[in-house]
Amino acid sequence: MKKIEGKVARQIHFVNFAAMMPIWIFVGFIAGAALGIWLENWVVFWVGLVGSPLVFNYMVSSKRINNINAAYQYMSGAVTGKLKNADYYNTGEYGAIAVDAKNKEVSVISADQKFKFKEPFVFNSEKIRNYKSYAPGYSTWDSVGRTDAMTQNDMLNKNLKAKAKAHAESGLYIDLDDVSKPQIFVQMEYSEAEKWLLIFEKLLNGTLESQPTPMLFPQAQ
């Protein structure tokens, strides 16, 4: 099962700190001033000014990491549990998929960015009309000449939001012969969606091998 930890977790802490820097500067100033005045010690002021943003950022970004890891666990269990024999599965932050090679069934689930989950949906591979991997492009902001810190932070936030939106829309798009659900979207990394095209190819032509237990695909490197 996927889990955010190590290098990826540190990247999330850093990106969150950079994106919320104006807020953390304000929080640090207030916390440092309050502690400095209360304890009548300017050394404490500087400790609060620098330390409190780091602590609060760690708490906020850790909560997001925990939410993502909980989503991984819940969605992987939800999609594999809906199939008689789940052979392969994958989870993104906002979606998951599993396939049953023997019965040619597919189970999917999705979530919004607040991690509110929809009910899993199961369909037979015979209903698949088309499928593709897709990652939308996005524009980035850059400065010309010298700019102040606030302008740079504003551009950073715009770039991070554009990247996050593209990430949330990247994954597998599956067209179905189903009036109630003509298209299914499964969010995952584009590189992983590209590899899942092979799973669908083999599932549809009957050459997908069964597994003794559900296997995360592609395997984590």
PDB file of N, CA, C and O in Angstrom, residues 123-184:
ATOM      1  N   PHE A 123     -17.804  -2.160 -12.576  1.00  0.00           N
ATOM      2  CA  PHE A 123     -18.339  -2.399 -13.914  1.00  0.00           C
ATOM      3  C   PHE A 123     -17.539  -3.494 -14.594  1.00  0.00           C
ATOM      4  O   PHE A 123     -16.373  -3.760 -14.245  1.00  0.00           O
ATOM      5  N   ASN A 124     -18.180  -4.135 -15.573  1.00  0.00           N
ATOM      6  CA  ASN A 124     -17.517  -5.183 -16.341  1.00  0.00           C
ATOM      7  C   ASN A 124     -16.695  -4.559 -17.469  1.00  0.00           C
ATOM      8  O   ASN A 124     -17.094  -3.544 -18.046  1.00  0.00           O
ATOM      9  N   SER A 125     -15.565  -5.154 -17.777  1.00  0.00           N
ATOM     10  CA  SER A 125     -14.681  -4.604 -18.810  1.00  0.00           C
ATOM     11  C   SER A 125     -15.351  -4.565 -20.183  1.00  0.00           C
ATOM     12  O   SER A 125     -14.907  -3.827 -21.069  1.00  0.00           O
ATOM     13  N   GLU A 126     -16.406  -5.344 -20.376  1.00  0.00           N
ATOM     14  CA  GLU A 126     -17.116  -5.322 -21.647  1.00  0.00           C
ATOM     15  C   GLU A 126     -17.758  -3.956 -21.925  1.00  0.00           C
ATOM     16  O   GLU A 126     -18.070  -3.632 -23.071  1.00  0.00           O
ATOM     17  N   LYS A 127     -17.961  -3.172 -20.869  1.00  0.00           N
ATOM     18  CA  LYS A 127     -18.570  -1.852 -21.036  1.00  0.00           C
ATOM     19  C   LYS A 127     -17.568  -0.778 -21.460  1.00  0.00           C
ATOM     20  O   LYS A 127     -17.964   0.345 -21.778  1.00  0.00           O
ATOM     21  N   ILE A 128     -16.296  -1.102 -21.453  1.00  0.00           N
ATOM     22  CA  ILE A 128     -15.278  -0.107 -21.783  1.00  0.00           C
ATOM     23  C   ILE A 128     -15.272   0.189 -23.282  1.00  0.00           C
ATOM     24  O   ILE A 128     -15.099  -0.712 -24.101  1.00  0.00           O
ATOM     25  N   ARG A 129     -15.487   1.432 -23.643  1.00  0.00           N
ATOM     26  CA  ARG A 129     -15.453   1.863 -25.036  1.00  0.00           C
ATOM     27  C   ARG A 129     -14.094   2.444 -25.416  1.00  0.00           C
ATOM     28  O   ARG A 129     -13.630   2.299 -26.534  1.00  0.00           O
ATOM     29  N   ASN A 130     -13.486   3.138 -24.470  1.00  0.00           N
ATOM     30  CA  ASN A 130     -12.201   3.775 -24.728  1.00  0.00           C
ATOM     31  C   ASN A 130     -11.534   4.093 -23.397  1.00  0.00           C
ATOM     32  O   ASN A 130     -12.209   4.224 -22.375  1.00  0.00           O
ATOM     33  N   TYR A 131     -10.215   4.231 -23.410  1.00  0.00           N
ATOM     34  CA  TYR A 131      -9.496   4.592 -22.186  1.00  0.00           C
ATOM     35  C   TYR A 131      -8.209   5.297 -22.562  1.00  0.00           C
ATOM     36  O   TYR A 131      -7.631   5.057 -23.630  1.00  0.00           O
ATOM     37  N   LYS A 132      -7.769   6.195 -21.696  1.00  0.00           N
ATOM     38  CA  LYS A 132      -6.543   6.941 -21.975  1.00  0.00           C
ATOM     39  C   LYS A 132      -5.951   7.471 -20.674  1.00  0.00           C
ATOM     40  O   LYS A 132      -6.649   7.626 -19.653  1.00  0.00           O
ATOM     41  N   SER A 133      -4.665   7.726 -20.715  1.00  0.00           N
ATOM     42  CA  SER A 133      -4.002   8.444 -19.627  1.00  0.00           C
ATOM     43  C   SER A 133      -3.911   9.908 -20.039  1.00  0.00           C
ATOM     44  O   SER A 133      -3.767  10.222 -21.228  1.00  0.00           O
ATOM     45  N   TYR A 134      -4.011  10.794 -19.065  1.00  0.00           N
ATOM     46  CA  TYR A 134      -4.043  12.218 -19.417  1.00  0.00           C
ATOM     47  C   TYR A 134      -3.491  13.055 -18.269  1.00  0.00           C
ATOM     48  O   TYR A 134      -3.752  12.782 -17.097  1.00  0.00           O
ATOM     49  N   ALA A 135      -2.713  14.071 -18.622  1.00  0.00           N
ATOM     50  CA  ALA A 135      -2.217  15.061 -17.665  1.00  0.00           C
ATOM     51  C   ALA A 135      -2.352  16.431 -18.308  1.00  0.00           C
ATOM     52  O   ALA A 135      -1.732  16.684 -19.348  1.00  0.00           O
ATOM     53  N   PRO A 136      -3.175  17.322 -17.765  1.00  0.00           N
ATOM     54  CA  PRO A 136      -3.355  18.641 -18.379  1.00  0.00           C
ATOM     55  C   PRO A 136      -2.108  19.501 -18.228  1.00  0.00           C
ATOM     56  O   PRO A 136      -1.369  19.398 -17.240  1.00  0.00           O
ATOM     57  N   GLY A 137      -1.866  20.335 -19.192  1.00  0.00           N
ATOM     58  CA  GLY A 137      -0.789  21.304 -19.073  1.00  0.00           C
ATOM     59  C   GLY A 137      -1.243  22.481 -18.218  1.00  0.00           C
ATOM     60  O   GLY A 137      -2.430  22.659 -17.947  1.00  0.00           O
ATOM     61  N   TYR A 138      -0.294  23.278 -17.768  1.00  0.00           N
ATOM     62  CA  TYR A 138      -0.655  24.449 -16.979  1.00  0.00           C
ATOM     63  C   TYR A 138       0.399  25.533 -17.175  1.00  0.00           C
ATOM     64  O   TYR A 138       1.558  25.260 -17.474  1.00  0.00           O
ATOM     65  N   SER A 139      -0.041  26.773 -17.022  1.00  0.00           N
ATOM     66  CA  SER A 139       0.858  27.910 -17.181  1.00  0.00           C
ATOM     67  C   SER A 139       1.538  28.234 -15.861  1.00  0.00           C
ATOM     68  O   SER A 139       0.966  28.024 -14.786  1.00  0.00           O
ATOM     69  N   THR A 140       2.760  28.739 -15.942  1.00  0.00           N
ATOM     70  CA  THR A 140       3.475  29.161 -14.735  1.00  0.00           C
ATOM     71  C   THR A 140       3.765  30.653 -14.811  1.00  0.00           C
ATOM     72  O   THR A 140       3.886  31.225 -15.897  1.00  0.00           O
ATOM     73  N   TRP A 141       3.873  31.262 -13.643  1.00  0.00           N
ATOM     74  CA  TRP A 141       4.136  32.702 -13.551  1.00  0.00           C
ATOM     75  C   TRP A 141       5.609  32.914 -13.235  1.00  0.00           C
ATOM     76  O   TRP A 141       6.216  32.188 -12.472  1.00  0.00           O
ATOM     77  N   ASP A 142       6.174  33.953 -13.825  1.00  0.00           N
ATOM     78  CA  ASP A 142       7.556  34.302 -13.552  1.00  0.00           C
ATOM     79  C   ASP A 142       7.672  35.822 -13.537  1.00  0.00           C
ATOM     80  O   ASP A 142       6.822  36.536 -14.071  1.00  0.00           O
ATOM     81  N   SER A 143       8.738  36.304 -12.896  1.00  0.00           N
ATOM     82  CA  SER A 143       8.924  37.753 -12.787  1.00  0.00           C
ATOM     83  C   SER A 143       9.987  38.232 -13.765  1.00  0.00           C
ATOM     84  O   SER A 143      10.878  37.480 -14.155  1.00  0.00           O
ATOM     85  N   VAL A 144       9.877  39.482 -14.141  1.00  0.00           N
ATOM     86  CA  VAL A 144      10.874  40.112 -15.000  1.00  0.00           C
ATOM     87  C   VAL A 144      11.509  41.253 -14.208  1.00  0.00           C
ATOM     88  O   VAL A 144      10.820  42.159 -13.733  1.00  0.00           O
ATOM     89  N   GLY A 145      12.804  41.184 -14.039  1.00  0.00           N
ATOM     90  CA  GLY A 145      13.473  42.207 -13.245  1.00  0.00           C
ATOM     91  C   GLY A 145      13.364  41.924 -11.762  1.00  0.00           C
ATOM     92  O   GLY A 145      13.011  40.820 -11.331  1.00  0.00           O
ATOM     93  N   ARG A 146      13.619  42.922 -10.945  1.00  0.00           N
ATOM     94  CA  ARG A 146      13.601  42.768  -9.489  1.00  0.00           C
ATOM     95  C   ARG A 146      12.176  42.888  -8.957  1.00  0.00           C
ATOM     96  O   ARG A 146      11.422  43.773  -9.361  1.00  0.00           O
ATOM     97  N   THR A 147      11.816  42.007  -8.072  1.00  0.00           N
ATOM     98  CA  THR A 147      10.493  42.046  -7.444  1.00  0.00           C
ATOM     99  C   THR A 147      10.651  41.879  -5.949  1.00  0.00           C
ATOM    100  O   THR A 147      11.629  41.295  -5.470  1.00  0.00           O
ATOM    101  N   ASP A 148       9.671  42.373  -5.193  1.00  0.00           N
ATOM    102  CA  ASP A 148       9.757  42.240  -3.739  1.00  0.00           C
ATOM    103  C   ASP A 148       9.324  40.843  -3.311  1.00  0.00           C
ATOM    104  O   ASP A 148       8.818  40.044  -4.101  1.00  0.00           O
ATOM    105  N   ALA A 149       9.499  40.555  -2.030  1.00  0.00           N
ATOM    106  CA  ALA A 149       9.226  39.218  -1.497  1.00  0.00           C
ATOM    107  C   ALA A 149       7.750  38.858  -1.618  1.00  0.00           C
ATOM    108  O   ALA A 149       7.415  37.700  -1.905  1.00  0.00           O
ATOM    109  N   MET A 150       6.854  39.836  -1.410  1.00  0.00           N
ATOM    110  CA  MET A 150       5.420  39.552  -1.485  1.00  0.00           C
ATOM    111  C   MET A 150       5.016  39.164  -2.901  1.00  0.00           C
ATOM    112  O   MET A 150       4.220  38.254  -3.104  1.00  0.00           O
ATOM    113  N   THR A 151       5.572  39.848  -3.894  1.00  0.00           N
ATOM    114  CA  THR A 151       5.255  39.524  -5.291  1.00  0.00           C
ATOM    115  C   THR A 151       5.769  38.136  -5.647  1.00  0.00           C
ATOM    116  O   THR A 151       5.084  37.358  -6.310  1.00  0.00           O
ATOM    117  N   GLN A 152       6.974  37.822  -5.196  1.00  0.00           N
ATOM    118  CA  GLN A 152       7.535  36.502  -5.457  1.00  0.00           C
ATOM    119  C   GLN A 152       6.696  35.414  -4.809  1.00  0.00           C
ATOM    120  O   GLN A 152       6.457  34.357  -5.404  1.00  0.00           O
ATOM    121  N   ASN A 153       6.241  35.660  -3.584  1.00  0.00           N
ATOM    122  CA  ASN A 153       5.410  34.673  -2.904  1.00  0.00           C
ATOM    123  C   ASN A 153       4.069  34.511  -3.594  1.00  0.00           C
ATOM    124  O   ASN A 153       3.539  33.390  -3.682  1.00  0.00           O
ATOM    125  N   ASP A 154       3.518  35.616  -4.109  1.00  0.00           N
ATOM    126  CA  ASP A 154       2.248  35.543  -4.832  1.00  0.00           C
ATOM    127  C   ASP A 154       2.391  34.689  -6.090  1.00  0.00           C
ATOM    128  O   ASP A 154       1.525  33.863  -6.396  1.00  0.00           O
ATOM    129  N   MET A 155       3.493  34.871  -6.812  1.00  0.00           N
ATOM    130  CA  MET A 155       3.737  34.063  -8.009  1.00  0.00           C
ATOM    131  C   MET A 155       3.942  32.598  -7.642  1.00  0.00           C
ATOM    132  O   MET A 155       3.472  31.696  -8.343  1.00  0.00           O
ATOM    133  N   LEU A 156       4.641  32.349  -6.521  1.00  0.00           N
ATOM    134  CA  LEU A 156       4.838  30.979  -6.062  1.00  0.00           C
ATOM    135  C   LEU A 156       3.501  30.310  -5.776  1.00  0.00           C
ATOM    136  O   LEU A 156       3.266  29.160  -6.168  1.00  0.00           O
ATOM    137  N   ASN A 157       2.599  31.039  -5.102  1.00  0.00           N
ATOM    138  CA  ASN A 157       1.278  30.484  -4.789  1.00  0.00           C
ATOM    139  C   ASN A 157       0.484  30.186  -6.049  1.00  0.00           C
ATOM    140  O   ASN A 157      -0.192  29.152  -6.139  1.00  0.00           O
ATOM    141  N   LYS A 158       0.552  31.076  -7.033  1.00  0.00           N
ATOM    142  CA  LYS A 158      -0.170  30.848  -8.291  1.00  0.00           C
ATOM    143  C   LYS A 158       0.373  29.600  -8.991  1.00  0.00           C
ATOM    144  O   LYS A 158      -0.398  28.791  -9.522  1.00  0.00           O
ATOM    145  N   ASN A 159       1.687  29.444  -8.990  1.00  0.00           N
ATOM    146  CA  ASN A 159       2.295  28.281  -9.635  1.00  0.00           C
ATOM    147  C   ASN A 159       1.944  26.985  -8.907  1.00  0.00           C
ATOM    148  O   ASN A 159       1.666  25.959  -9.534  1.00  0.00           O
ATOM    149  N   LEU A 160       1.938  27.042  -7.580  1.00  0.00           N
ATOM    150  CA  LEU A 160       1.600  25.850  -6.799  1.00  0.00           C
ATOM    151  C   LEU A 160       0.141  25.453  -7.005  1.00  0.00           C
ATOM    152  O   LEU A 160      -0.184  24.261  -7.103  1.00  0.00           O
ATOM    153  N   LYS A 161      -0.752  26.446  -7.073  1.00  0.00           N
ATOM    154  CA  LYS A 161      -2.169  26.157  -7.302  1.00  0.00           C
ATOM    155  C   LYS A 161      -2.392  25.563  -8.687  1.00  0.00           C
ATOM    156  O   LYS A 161      -3.191  24.633  -8.851  1.00  0.00           O
ATOM    157  N   ALA A 162      -1.687  26.094  -9.691  1.00  0.00           N
ATOM    158  CA  ALA A 162      -1.816  25.565 -11.052  1.00  0.00           C
ATOM    159  C   ALA A 162      -1.308  24.127 -11.117  1.00  0.00           C
ATOM    160  O   ALA A 162      -1.927  23.262 -11.756  1.00  0.00           O
ATOM    161  N   LYS A 163      -0.196  23.876 -10.448  1.00  0.00           N
ATOM    162  CA  LYS A 163       0.366  22.526 -10.425  1.00  0.00           C
ATOM    163  C   LYS A 163      -0.555  21.564  -9.686  1.00  0.00           C
ATOM    164  O   LYS A 163      -0.759  20.424 -10.126  1.00  0.00           O
ATOM    165  N   ALA A 164      -1.135  22.014  -8.571  1.00  0.00           N
ATOM    166  CA  ALA A 164      -2.037  21.167  -7.796  1.00  0.00           C
ATOM    167  C   ALA A 164      -3.302  20.831  -8.589  1.00  0.00           C
ATOM    168  O   ALA A 164      -3.808  19.701  -8.534  1.00  0.00           O
ATOM    169  N   LYS A 165      -3.833  21.814  -9.333  1.00  0.00           N
ATOM    170  CA  LYS A 165      -5.019  21.579 -10.153  1.00  0.00           C
ATOM    171  C   LYS A 165      -4.722  20.558 -11.248  1.00  0.00           C
ATOM    172  O   LYS A 165      -5.531  19.650 -11.507  1.00  0.00           O
ATOM    173  N   ALA A 166      -3.560  20.693 -11.893  1.00  0.00           N
ATOM    174  CA  ALA A 166      -3.180  19.735 -12.933  1.00  0.00           C
ATOM    175  C   ALA A 166      -2.998  18.342 -12.347  1.00  0.00           C
ATOM    176  O   ALA A 166      -3.394  17.343 -12.949  1.00  0.00           O
ATOM    177  N   HIS A 167      -2.418  18.279 -11.148  1.00  0.00           N
ATOM    178  CA  HIS A 167      -2.221  16.995 -10.474  1.00  0.00           C
ATOM    179  C   HIS A 167      -3.556  16.316 -10.185  1.00  0.00           C
ATOM    180  O   HIS A 167      -3.711  15.107 -10.388  1.00  0.00           O
ATOM    181  N   ALA A 168      -4.536  17.110  -9.710  1.00  0.00           N
ATOM    182  CA  ALA A 168      -5.845  16.560  -9.362  1.00  0.00           C
ATOM    183  C   ALA A 168      -6.618  16.079 -10.588  1.00  0.00           C
ATOM    184  O   ALA A 168      -7.531  15.253 -10.463  1.00  0.00           O
ATOM    185  N   GLU A 169      -6.258  16.560 -11.787  1.00  0.00           N
ATOM    186  CA  GLU A 169      -6.958  16.181 -13.012  1.00  0.00           C
ATOM    187  C   GLU A 169      -6.173  15.171 -13.846  1.00  0.00           C
ATOM    188  O   GLU A 169      -6.583  14.826 -14.949  1.00  0.00           O
ATOM    189  N   SER A 170      -5.049  14.695 -13.316  1.00  0.00           N
ATOM    190  CA  SER A 170      -4.222  13.714 -14.028  1.00  0.00           C
ATOM    191  C   SER A 170      -4.618  12.297 -13.636  1.00  0.00           C
ATOM    192  O   SER A 170      -4.940  12.034 -12.478  1.00  0.00           O
ATOM    193  N   GLY A 171      -4.600  11.401 -14.609  1.00  0.00           N
ATOM    194  CA  GLY A 171      -4.914  10.011 -14.307  1.00  0.00           C
ATOM    195  C   GLY A 171      -5.512   9.283 -15.490  1.00  0.00           C
ATOM    196  O   GLY A 171      -5.212   9.581 -16.645  1.00  0.00           O
ATOM    197  N   LEU A 172      -6.390   8.333 -15.186  1.00  0.00           N
ATOM    198  CA  LEU A 172      -7.052   7.517 -16.206  1.00  0.00           C
ATOM    199  C   LEU A 172      -8.447   8.056 -16.494  1.00  0.00           C
ATOM    200  O   LEU A 172      -9.222   8.328 -15.573  1.00  0.00           O
ATOM    201  N   TYR A 173      -8.766   8.171 -17.770  1.00  0.00           N
ATOM    202  CA  TYR A 173     -10.109   8.540 -18.212  1.00  0.00           C
ATOM    203  C   TYR A 173     -10.670   7.354 -18.997  1.00  0.00           C
ATOM    204  O   TYR A 173     -10.068   6.923 -19.985  1.00  0.00           O
ATOM    205  N   ILE A 174     -11.809   6.840 -18.538  1.00  0.00           N
ATOM    206  CA  ILE A 174     -12.388   5.629 -19.120  1.00  0.00           C
ATOM    207  C   ILE A 174     -13.800   5.927 -19.614  1.00  0.00           C
ATOM    208  O   ILE A 174     -14.667   6.329 -18.822  1.00  0.00           O
ATOM    209  N   ASP A 175     -14.032   5.766 -20.907  1.00  0.00           N
ATOM    210  CA  ASP A 175     -15.369   5.935 -21.478  1.00  0.00           C
ATOM    211  C   ASP A 175     -16.111   4.603 -21.419  1.00  0.00           C
ATOM    212  O   ASP A 175     -15.577   3.570 -21.832  1.00  0.00           O
ATOM    213  N   LEU A 176     -17.358   4.649 -20.909  1.00  0.00           N
ATOM    214  CA  LEU A 176     -18.151   3.436 -20.733  1.00  0.00           C
ATOM    215  C   LEU A 176     -19.415   3.458 -21.575  1.00  0.00           C
ATOM    216  O   LEU A 176     -19.964   4.522 -21.875  1.00  0.00           O
ATOM    217  N   ASP A 177     -19.872   2.267 -21.921  1.00  0.00           N
ATOM    218  CA  ASP A 177     -21.174   2.099 -22.571  1.00  0.00           C
ATOM    219  C   ASP A 177     -22.213   2.014 -21.462  1.00  0.00           C
ATOM    220  O   ASP A 177     -22.792   0.971 -21.193  1.00  0.00           O
ATOM    221  N   ASP A 178     -22.418   3.140 -20.787  1.00  0.00           N
ATOM    222  CA  ASP A 178     -23.299   3.200 -19.620  1.00  0.00           C
ATOM    223  C   ASP A 178     -23.899   4.603 -19.555  1.00  0.00           C
ATOM    224  O   ASP A 178     -23.172   5.585 -19.397  1.00  0.00           O
ATOM    225  N   VAL A 179     -25.212   4.697 -19.696  1.00  0.00           N
ATOM    226  CA  VAL A 179     -25.879   5.999 -19.719  1.00  0.00           C
ATOM    227  C   VAL A 179     -25.716   6.732 -18.394  1.00  0.00           C
ATOM    228  O   VAL A 179     -25.527   7.952 -18.356  1.00  0.00           O
ATOM    229  N   SER A 180     -25.758   5.998 -17.283  1.00  0.00           N
ATOM    230  CA  SER A 180     -25.661   6.632 -15.969  1.00  0.00           C
ATOM    231  C   SER A 180     -24.246   7.108 -15.654  1.00  0.00           C
ATOM    232  O   SER A 180     -24.061   8.091 -14.945  1.00  0.00           O
ATOM    233  N   LYS A 181     -23.240   6.412 -16.174  1.00  0.00           N
ATOM    234  CA  LYS A 181     -21.843   6.803 -15.961  1.00  0.00           C
ATOM    235  C   LYS A 181     -21.072   6.657 -17.283  1.00  0.00           C
ATOM    236  O   LYS A 181     -20.364   5.677 -17.486  1.00  0.00           O
ATOM    237  N   PRO A 182     -21.216   7.625 -18.166  1.00  0.00           N
ATOM    238  CA  PRO A 182     -20.552   7.513 -19.478  1.00  0.00           C
ATOM    239  C   PRO A 182     -19.034   7.654 -19.416  1.00  0.00           C
ATOM    240  O   PRO A 182     -18.332   7.189 -20.303  1.00  0.00           O
ATOM    241  N   GLN A 183     -18.528   8.296 -18.364  1.00  0.00           N
ATOM    242  CA  GLN A 183     -17.073   8.434 -18.235  1.00  0.00           C
ATOM    243  C   GLN A 183     -16.656   8.298 -16.769  1.00  0.00           C
ATOM    244  O   GLN A 183     -17.309   8.831 -15.863  1.00  0.00           O
ATOM    245  N   ILE A 184     -15.567   7.579 -16.560  1.00  0.00           N
ATOM    246  CA  ILE A 184     -14.990   7.391 -15.234  1.00  0.00           C
ATOM    247  C   ILE A 184     -13.610   8.036 -15.220  1.00  0.00           C
ATOM    248  O   ILE A 184     -12.830   7.879 -16.165  1.00  0.00           O
TER     249      ILE A 184
END
